[in-house]
Short mmCIF file of C-alpha atoms and ligand atoms in Angstrom, two decimals:
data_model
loop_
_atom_site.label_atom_id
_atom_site.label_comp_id
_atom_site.label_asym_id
_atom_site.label_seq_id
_atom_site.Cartn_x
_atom_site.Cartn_y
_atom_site.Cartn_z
CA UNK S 67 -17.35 -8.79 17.59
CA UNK S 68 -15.14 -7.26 19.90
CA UNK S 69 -16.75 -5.28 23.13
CA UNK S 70 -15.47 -2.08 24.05
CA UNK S 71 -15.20 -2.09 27.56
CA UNK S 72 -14.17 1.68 28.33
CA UNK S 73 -13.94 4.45 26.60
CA UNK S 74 -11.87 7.66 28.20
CA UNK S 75 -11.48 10.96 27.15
CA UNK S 76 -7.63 11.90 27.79
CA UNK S 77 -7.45 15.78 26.74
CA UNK S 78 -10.17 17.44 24.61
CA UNK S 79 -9.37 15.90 21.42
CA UNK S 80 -7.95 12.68 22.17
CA UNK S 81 -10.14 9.42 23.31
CA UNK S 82 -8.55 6.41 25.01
CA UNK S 83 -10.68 2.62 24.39
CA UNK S 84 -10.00 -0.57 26.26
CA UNK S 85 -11.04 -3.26 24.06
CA UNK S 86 -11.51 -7.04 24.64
CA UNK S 87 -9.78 -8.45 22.33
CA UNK S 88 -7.97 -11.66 23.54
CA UNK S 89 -6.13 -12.78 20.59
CA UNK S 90 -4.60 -10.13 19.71
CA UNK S 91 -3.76 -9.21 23.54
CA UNK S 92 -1.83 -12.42 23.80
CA UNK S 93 0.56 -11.69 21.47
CA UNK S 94 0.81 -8.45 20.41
CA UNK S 95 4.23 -6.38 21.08
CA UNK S 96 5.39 -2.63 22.26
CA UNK S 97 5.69 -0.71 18.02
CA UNK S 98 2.70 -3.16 16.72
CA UNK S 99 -0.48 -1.87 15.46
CA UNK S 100 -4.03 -3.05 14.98
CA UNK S 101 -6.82 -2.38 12.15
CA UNK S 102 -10.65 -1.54 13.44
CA UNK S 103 -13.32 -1.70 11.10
CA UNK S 104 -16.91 -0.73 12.94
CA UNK S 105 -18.91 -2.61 10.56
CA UNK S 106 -19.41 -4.01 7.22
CA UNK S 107 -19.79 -1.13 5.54
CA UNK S 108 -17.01 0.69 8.00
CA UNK S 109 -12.98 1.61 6.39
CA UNK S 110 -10.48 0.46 7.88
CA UNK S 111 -8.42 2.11 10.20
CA UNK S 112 -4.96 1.37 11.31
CA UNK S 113 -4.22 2.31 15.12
CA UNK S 114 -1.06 2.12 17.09
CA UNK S 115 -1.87 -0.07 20.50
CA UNK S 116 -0.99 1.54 23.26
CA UNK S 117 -1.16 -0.87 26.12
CA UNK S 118 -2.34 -4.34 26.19
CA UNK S 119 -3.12 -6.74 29.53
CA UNK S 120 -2.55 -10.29 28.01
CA UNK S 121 -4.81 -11.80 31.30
CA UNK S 122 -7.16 -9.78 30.93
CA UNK S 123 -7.55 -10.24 27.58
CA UNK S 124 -7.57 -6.39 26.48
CA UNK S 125 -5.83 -4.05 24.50
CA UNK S 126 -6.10 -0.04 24.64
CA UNK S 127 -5.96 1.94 21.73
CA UNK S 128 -6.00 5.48 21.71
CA UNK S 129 -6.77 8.24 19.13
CA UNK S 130 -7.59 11.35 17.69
CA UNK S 131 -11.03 11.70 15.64
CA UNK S 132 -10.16 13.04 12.80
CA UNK S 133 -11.86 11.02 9.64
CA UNK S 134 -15.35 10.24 8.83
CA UNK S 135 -14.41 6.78 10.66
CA UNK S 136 -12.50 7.78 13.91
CA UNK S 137 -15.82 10.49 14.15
CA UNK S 138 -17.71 7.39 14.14
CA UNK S 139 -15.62 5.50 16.56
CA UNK S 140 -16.15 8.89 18.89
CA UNK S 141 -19.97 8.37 19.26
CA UNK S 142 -18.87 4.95 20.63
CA UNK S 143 -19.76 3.85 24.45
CA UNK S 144 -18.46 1.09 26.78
CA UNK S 145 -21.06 -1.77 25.72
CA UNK S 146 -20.83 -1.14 22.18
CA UNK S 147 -18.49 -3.60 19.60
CA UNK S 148 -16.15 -3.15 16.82
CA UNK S 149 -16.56 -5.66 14.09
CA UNK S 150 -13.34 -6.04 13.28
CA UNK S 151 -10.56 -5.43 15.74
CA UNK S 152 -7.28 -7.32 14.00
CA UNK S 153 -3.98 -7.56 14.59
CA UNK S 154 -0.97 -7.55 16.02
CA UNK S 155 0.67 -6.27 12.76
CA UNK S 156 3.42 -4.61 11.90
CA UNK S 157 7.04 -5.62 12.71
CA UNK S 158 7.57 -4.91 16.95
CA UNK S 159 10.05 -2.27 18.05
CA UNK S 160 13.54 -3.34 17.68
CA UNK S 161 14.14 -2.78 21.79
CA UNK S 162 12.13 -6.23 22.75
CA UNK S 163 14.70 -8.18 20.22
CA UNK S 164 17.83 -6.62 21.79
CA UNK S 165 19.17 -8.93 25.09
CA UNK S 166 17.90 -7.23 28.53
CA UNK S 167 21.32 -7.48 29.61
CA UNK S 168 22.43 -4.88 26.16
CA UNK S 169 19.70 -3.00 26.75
CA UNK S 170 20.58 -2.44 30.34
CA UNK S 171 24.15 -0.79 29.34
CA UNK S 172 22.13 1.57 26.92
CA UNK S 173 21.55 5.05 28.06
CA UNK S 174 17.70 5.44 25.77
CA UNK S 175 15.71 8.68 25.19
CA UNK S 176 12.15 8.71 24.03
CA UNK S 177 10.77 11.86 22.64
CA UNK S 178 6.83 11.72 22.30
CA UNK S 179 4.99 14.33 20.24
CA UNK S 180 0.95 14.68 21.18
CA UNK S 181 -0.82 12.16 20.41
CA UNK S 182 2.40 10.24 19.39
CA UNK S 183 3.00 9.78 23.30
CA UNK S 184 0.29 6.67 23.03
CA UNK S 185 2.32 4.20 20.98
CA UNK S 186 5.69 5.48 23.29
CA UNK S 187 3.80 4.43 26.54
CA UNK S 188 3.74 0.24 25.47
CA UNK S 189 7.34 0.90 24.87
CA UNK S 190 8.74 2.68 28.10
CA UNK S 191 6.35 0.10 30.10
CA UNK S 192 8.03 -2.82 28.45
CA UNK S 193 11.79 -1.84 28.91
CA UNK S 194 10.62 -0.80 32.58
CA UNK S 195 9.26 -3.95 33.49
CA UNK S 196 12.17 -5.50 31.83
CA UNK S 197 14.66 -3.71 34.25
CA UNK S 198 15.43 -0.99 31.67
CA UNK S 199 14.81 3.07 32.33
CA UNK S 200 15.12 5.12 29.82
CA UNK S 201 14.09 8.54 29.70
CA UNK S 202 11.40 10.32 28.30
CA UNK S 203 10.48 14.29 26.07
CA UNK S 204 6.60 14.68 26.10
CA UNK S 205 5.79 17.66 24.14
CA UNK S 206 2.19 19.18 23.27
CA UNK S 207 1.19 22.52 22.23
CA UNK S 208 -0.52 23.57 25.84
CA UNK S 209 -1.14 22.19 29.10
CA UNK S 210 -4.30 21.09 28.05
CA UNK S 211 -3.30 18.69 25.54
CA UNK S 212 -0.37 16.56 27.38
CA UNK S 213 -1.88 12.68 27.64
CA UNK S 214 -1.15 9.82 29.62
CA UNK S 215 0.93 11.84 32.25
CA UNK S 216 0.83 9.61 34.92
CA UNK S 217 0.97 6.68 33.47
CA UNK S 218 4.35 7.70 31.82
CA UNK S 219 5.38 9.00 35.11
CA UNK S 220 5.22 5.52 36.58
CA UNK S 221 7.52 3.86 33.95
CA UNK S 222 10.06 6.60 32.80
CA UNK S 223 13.40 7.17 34.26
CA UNK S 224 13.22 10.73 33.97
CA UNK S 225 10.05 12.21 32.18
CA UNK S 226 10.61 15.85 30.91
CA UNK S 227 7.36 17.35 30.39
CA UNK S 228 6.97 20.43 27.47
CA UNK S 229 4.80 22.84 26.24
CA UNK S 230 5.22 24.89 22.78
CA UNK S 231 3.19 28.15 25.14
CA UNK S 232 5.17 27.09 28.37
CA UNK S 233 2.30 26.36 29.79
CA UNK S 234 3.31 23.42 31.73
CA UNK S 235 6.83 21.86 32.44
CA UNK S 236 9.60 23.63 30.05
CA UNK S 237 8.72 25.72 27.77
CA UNK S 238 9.42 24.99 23.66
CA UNK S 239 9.12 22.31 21.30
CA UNK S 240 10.51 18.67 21.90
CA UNK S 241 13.68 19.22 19.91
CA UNK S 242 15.13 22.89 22.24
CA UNK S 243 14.45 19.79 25.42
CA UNK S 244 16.60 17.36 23.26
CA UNK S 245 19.43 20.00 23.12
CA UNK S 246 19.03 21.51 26.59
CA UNK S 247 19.49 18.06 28.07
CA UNK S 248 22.77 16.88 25.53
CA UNK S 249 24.05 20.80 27.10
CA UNK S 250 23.46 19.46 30.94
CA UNK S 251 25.50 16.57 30.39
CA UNK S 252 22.69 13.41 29.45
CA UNK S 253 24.34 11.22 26.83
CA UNK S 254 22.03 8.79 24.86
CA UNK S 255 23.20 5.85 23.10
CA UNK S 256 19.57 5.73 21.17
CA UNK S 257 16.70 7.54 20.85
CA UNK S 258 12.98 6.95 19.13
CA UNK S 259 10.68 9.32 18.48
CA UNK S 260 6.94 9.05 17.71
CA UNK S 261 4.50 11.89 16.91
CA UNK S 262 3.50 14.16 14.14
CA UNK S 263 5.83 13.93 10.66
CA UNK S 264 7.54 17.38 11.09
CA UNK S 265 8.35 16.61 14.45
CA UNK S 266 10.02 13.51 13.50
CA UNK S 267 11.66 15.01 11.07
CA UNK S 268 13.41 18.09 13.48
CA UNK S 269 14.02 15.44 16.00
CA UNK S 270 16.00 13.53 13.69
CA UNK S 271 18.10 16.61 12.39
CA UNK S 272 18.30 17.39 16.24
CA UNK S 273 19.98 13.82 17.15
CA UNK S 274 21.82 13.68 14.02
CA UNK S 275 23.84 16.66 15.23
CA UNK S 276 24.17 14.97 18.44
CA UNK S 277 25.17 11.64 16.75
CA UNK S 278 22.15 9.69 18.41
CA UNK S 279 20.69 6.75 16.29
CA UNK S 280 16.81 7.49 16.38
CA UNK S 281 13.96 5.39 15.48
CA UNK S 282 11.05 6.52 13.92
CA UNK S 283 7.26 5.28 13.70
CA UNK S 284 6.02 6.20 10.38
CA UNK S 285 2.52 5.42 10.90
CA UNK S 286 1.15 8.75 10.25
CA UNK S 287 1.21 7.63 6.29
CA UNK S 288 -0.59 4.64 6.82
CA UNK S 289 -3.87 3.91 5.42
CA UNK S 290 -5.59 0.78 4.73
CA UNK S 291 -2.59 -0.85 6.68
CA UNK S 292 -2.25 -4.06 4.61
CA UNK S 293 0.22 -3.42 1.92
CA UNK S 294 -2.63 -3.07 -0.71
CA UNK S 295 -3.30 0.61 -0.92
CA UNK S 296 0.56 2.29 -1.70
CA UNK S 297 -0.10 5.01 0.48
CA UNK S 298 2.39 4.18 3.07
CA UNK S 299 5.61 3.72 0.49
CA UNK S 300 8.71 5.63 1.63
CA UNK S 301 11.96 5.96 0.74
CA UNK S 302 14.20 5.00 3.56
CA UNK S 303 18.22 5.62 2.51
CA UNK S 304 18.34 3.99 -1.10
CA UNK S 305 15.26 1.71 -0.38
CA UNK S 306 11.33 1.73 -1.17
CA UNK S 307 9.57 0.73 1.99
CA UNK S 308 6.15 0.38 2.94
CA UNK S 309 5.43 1.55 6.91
CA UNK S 310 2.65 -1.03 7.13
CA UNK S 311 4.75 -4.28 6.03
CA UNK S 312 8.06 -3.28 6.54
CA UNK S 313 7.92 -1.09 9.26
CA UNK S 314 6.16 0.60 10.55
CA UNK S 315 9.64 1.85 12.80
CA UNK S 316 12.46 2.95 10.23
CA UNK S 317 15.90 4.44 11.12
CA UNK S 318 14.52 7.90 11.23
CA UNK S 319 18.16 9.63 10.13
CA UNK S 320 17.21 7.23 6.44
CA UNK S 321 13.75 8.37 6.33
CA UNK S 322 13.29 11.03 3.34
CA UNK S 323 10.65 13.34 5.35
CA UNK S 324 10.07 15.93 2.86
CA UNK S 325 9.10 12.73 0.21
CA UNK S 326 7.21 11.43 3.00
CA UNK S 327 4.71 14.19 3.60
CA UNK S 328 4.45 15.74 0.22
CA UNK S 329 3.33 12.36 -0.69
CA UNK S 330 0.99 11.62 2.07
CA UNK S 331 -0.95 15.28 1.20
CA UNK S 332 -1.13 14.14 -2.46
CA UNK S 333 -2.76 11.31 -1.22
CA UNK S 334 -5.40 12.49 0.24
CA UNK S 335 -7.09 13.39 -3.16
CA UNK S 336 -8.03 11.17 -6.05
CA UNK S 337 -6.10 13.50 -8.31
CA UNK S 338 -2.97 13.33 -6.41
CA UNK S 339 -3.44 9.65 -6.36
CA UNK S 340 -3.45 9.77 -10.16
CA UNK S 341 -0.67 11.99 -10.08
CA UNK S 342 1.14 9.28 -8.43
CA UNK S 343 0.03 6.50 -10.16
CA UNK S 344 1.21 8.25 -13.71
CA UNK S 345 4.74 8.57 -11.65
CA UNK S 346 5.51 5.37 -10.16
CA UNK S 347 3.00 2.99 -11.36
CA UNK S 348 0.57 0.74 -8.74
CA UNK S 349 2.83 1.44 -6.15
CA UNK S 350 1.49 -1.17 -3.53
CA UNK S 351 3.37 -3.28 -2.23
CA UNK S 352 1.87 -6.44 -3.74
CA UNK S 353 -0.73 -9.13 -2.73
CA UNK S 354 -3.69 -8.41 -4.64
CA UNK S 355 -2.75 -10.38 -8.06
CA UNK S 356 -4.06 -8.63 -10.69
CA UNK S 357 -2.38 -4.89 -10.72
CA UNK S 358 1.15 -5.70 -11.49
CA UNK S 359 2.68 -4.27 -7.92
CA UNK S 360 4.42 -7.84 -7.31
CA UNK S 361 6.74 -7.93 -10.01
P1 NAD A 427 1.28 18.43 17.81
O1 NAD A 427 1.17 19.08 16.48
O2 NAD A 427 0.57 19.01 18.97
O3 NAD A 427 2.85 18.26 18.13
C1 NAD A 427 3.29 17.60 19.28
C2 NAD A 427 4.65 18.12 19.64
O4 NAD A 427 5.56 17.83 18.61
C3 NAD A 427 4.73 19.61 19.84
O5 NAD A 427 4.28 19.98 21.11
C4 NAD A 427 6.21 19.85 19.64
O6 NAD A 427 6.94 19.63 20.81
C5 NAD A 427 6.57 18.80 18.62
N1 NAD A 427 6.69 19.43 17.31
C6 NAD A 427 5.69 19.78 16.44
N2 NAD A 427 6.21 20.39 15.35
C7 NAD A 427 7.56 20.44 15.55
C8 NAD A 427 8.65 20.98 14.79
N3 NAD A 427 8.47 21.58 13.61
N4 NAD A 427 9.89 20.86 15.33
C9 NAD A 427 10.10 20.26 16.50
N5 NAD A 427 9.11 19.74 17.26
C10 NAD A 427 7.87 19.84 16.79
O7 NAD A 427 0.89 16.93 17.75
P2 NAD A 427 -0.56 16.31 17.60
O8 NAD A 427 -1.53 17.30 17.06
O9 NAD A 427 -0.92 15.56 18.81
O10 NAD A 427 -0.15 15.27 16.48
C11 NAD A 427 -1.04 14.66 15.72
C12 NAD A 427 -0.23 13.95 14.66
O11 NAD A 427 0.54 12.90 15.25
C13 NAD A 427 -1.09 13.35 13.62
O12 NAD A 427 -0.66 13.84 12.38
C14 NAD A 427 -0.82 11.86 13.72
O13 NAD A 427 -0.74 11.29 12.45
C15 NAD A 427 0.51 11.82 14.41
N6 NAD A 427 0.67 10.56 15.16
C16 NAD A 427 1.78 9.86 14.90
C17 NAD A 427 1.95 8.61 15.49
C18 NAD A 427 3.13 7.82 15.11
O14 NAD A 427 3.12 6.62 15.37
N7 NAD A 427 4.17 8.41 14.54
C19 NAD A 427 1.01 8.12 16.39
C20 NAD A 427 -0.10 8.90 16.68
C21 NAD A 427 -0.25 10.13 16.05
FE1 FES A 428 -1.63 0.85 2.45
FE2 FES A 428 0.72 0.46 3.65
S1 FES A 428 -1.00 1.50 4.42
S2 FES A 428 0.13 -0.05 1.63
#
């Protein structure tokens, strides 16, 4: 069992936990993600971590209640325990493999989309504590709904705060701040950026035409999180990938988008399922034994 030990609202809609959870604290890297289950009879749920103290023995996670489970996971309160709280999974980010002394000569933008700014924090923090600033786009629809402010503030180079209304900081989606700042002069080497499909998918036309490499975290697709369910399968350049196994952070400018969230709406219903099924077979991406995905 694993003991919540806070639990913080951030905005209106979005809920921050700390959880003990020392196993997973000790080893667990910035781009990793964890699955909660609340109890037997609970789904599982894939979440991005968004900050993790390895002597404390904790790790935050923070989401949006959305599903029948992360409604359950609401009602929560400091005292109460997950079930099942596993993890690290997922491959890290490719920034804690790179040298220090590489990433040091790298000029790095991070663009953060709503709720998307949670699994950016563990990865600004990192290359800041490592010696590395890079700067940082949060965008959110109104003043209301930018998250983890402060927190960013303390580890970003430069943070550029905006607001679709212009209700706080600049005013316009994530990608017009991208383009204002290439037209004052910034140069990045590399960008990644986290946060709802479409915006991912605008960012990268927006850095393509800049000629910034830009990482992506496709964890929006993801649903049972363990390479069983096919719900996650993408097709990055000529390749089938799988967020949860292979990724989940794919070179966003190889990332077929429009695939990407056609697919994850079909999803959602047992006859687009079968409509997928009929087109490419069990698509998961093998482990089970007895469907046929592994060959
Ligand atoms: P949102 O819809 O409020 O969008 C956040 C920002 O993204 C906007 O303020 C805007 O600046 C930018 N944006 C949105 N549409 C855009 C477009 N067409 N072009 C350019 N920029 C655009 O975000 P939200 O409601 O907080 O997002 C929730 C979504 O984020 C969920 O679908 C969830 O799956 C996803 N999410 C993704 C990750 C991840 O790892 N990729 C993590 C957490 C949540
Ligand atoms: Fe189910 Fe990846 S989330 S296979």
């Amino acid at each position: 069992m694993y003991k919540i030990l806070k639990v913080e609202q951030l905005n209106p809609v979005v809920l921050l936990m700390v959880v003990e959870a020392k196993r997973v604290a000790k080893s667990c890297l910035p781009g990793q993600f964890i699955i909660v289950k609340l109890d037997e009879k609970g789904e599982r749920v894939p979440l991005t971590i968004c900050d993790y103290d390895r002597e404390a023995g904790t790790v935050t996670i923070v989401f949006q209640p959305v599903g029948a489970s992360t409604q359950k996971f609401a009602k929560l309160q400091a005292g109460d325990y997950f079930m099942d709280f596993v993890g690290p999974l997922g491959r890290p980010s490719d920034l804690c493999e790179e040298s220090i002394e590489e990433l040091k000569k790298k000029k790095i933008l991070f663009v953060a989309g709503g709720v998307g700014t949670a699994p950016v924090y563990p990865q600004v923090k990192w290359l800041h504590e490592h010696g590395v600033e890079a700067d940082v786009i949060v965008g959110a629809k109104t003043k209301d709904l930018v998250i983890l402010e402060k927190e960013m503030e303390a580890v970003a180079g430069n943070l550029y705060i905006t607001t679709d209304d212009g209700s706080y900081g600049r005013h316009g989606m994530v990608t017009k701040v991208i383009d204002d700042l290439v037209a004052e002069g910034k140069v990045y080497d590399h960008c990644v950026a986290i946060g709802p499909m479409i915006m991912m998918k605008f960012c990268c036309l927006t850095t393509k035409k800049h000629g910034i490499p830009t990482i992506v975290s496709m964890n929006p697709v993801m649903v049972d999180g363990t390479g069983m369910c096919g719900a996650c399968r993408l097709t990055v350049g000529n390749e089938i990938k799988f967020a949860c196994v292979d990724g989940p952070e794919f070179d966003g400018h190889l990332v077929n988008f429009d695939e990407a969230m056609k697919r994850s709406q079909m999803y959602k219903t047992a006859e687009g399922r079968a409509v997928l099924k009929q087109k490419e077979g069990d698509t998961h991406h093998g482990g089970c034994g007895n469907c046929g995905g592994d060959e």
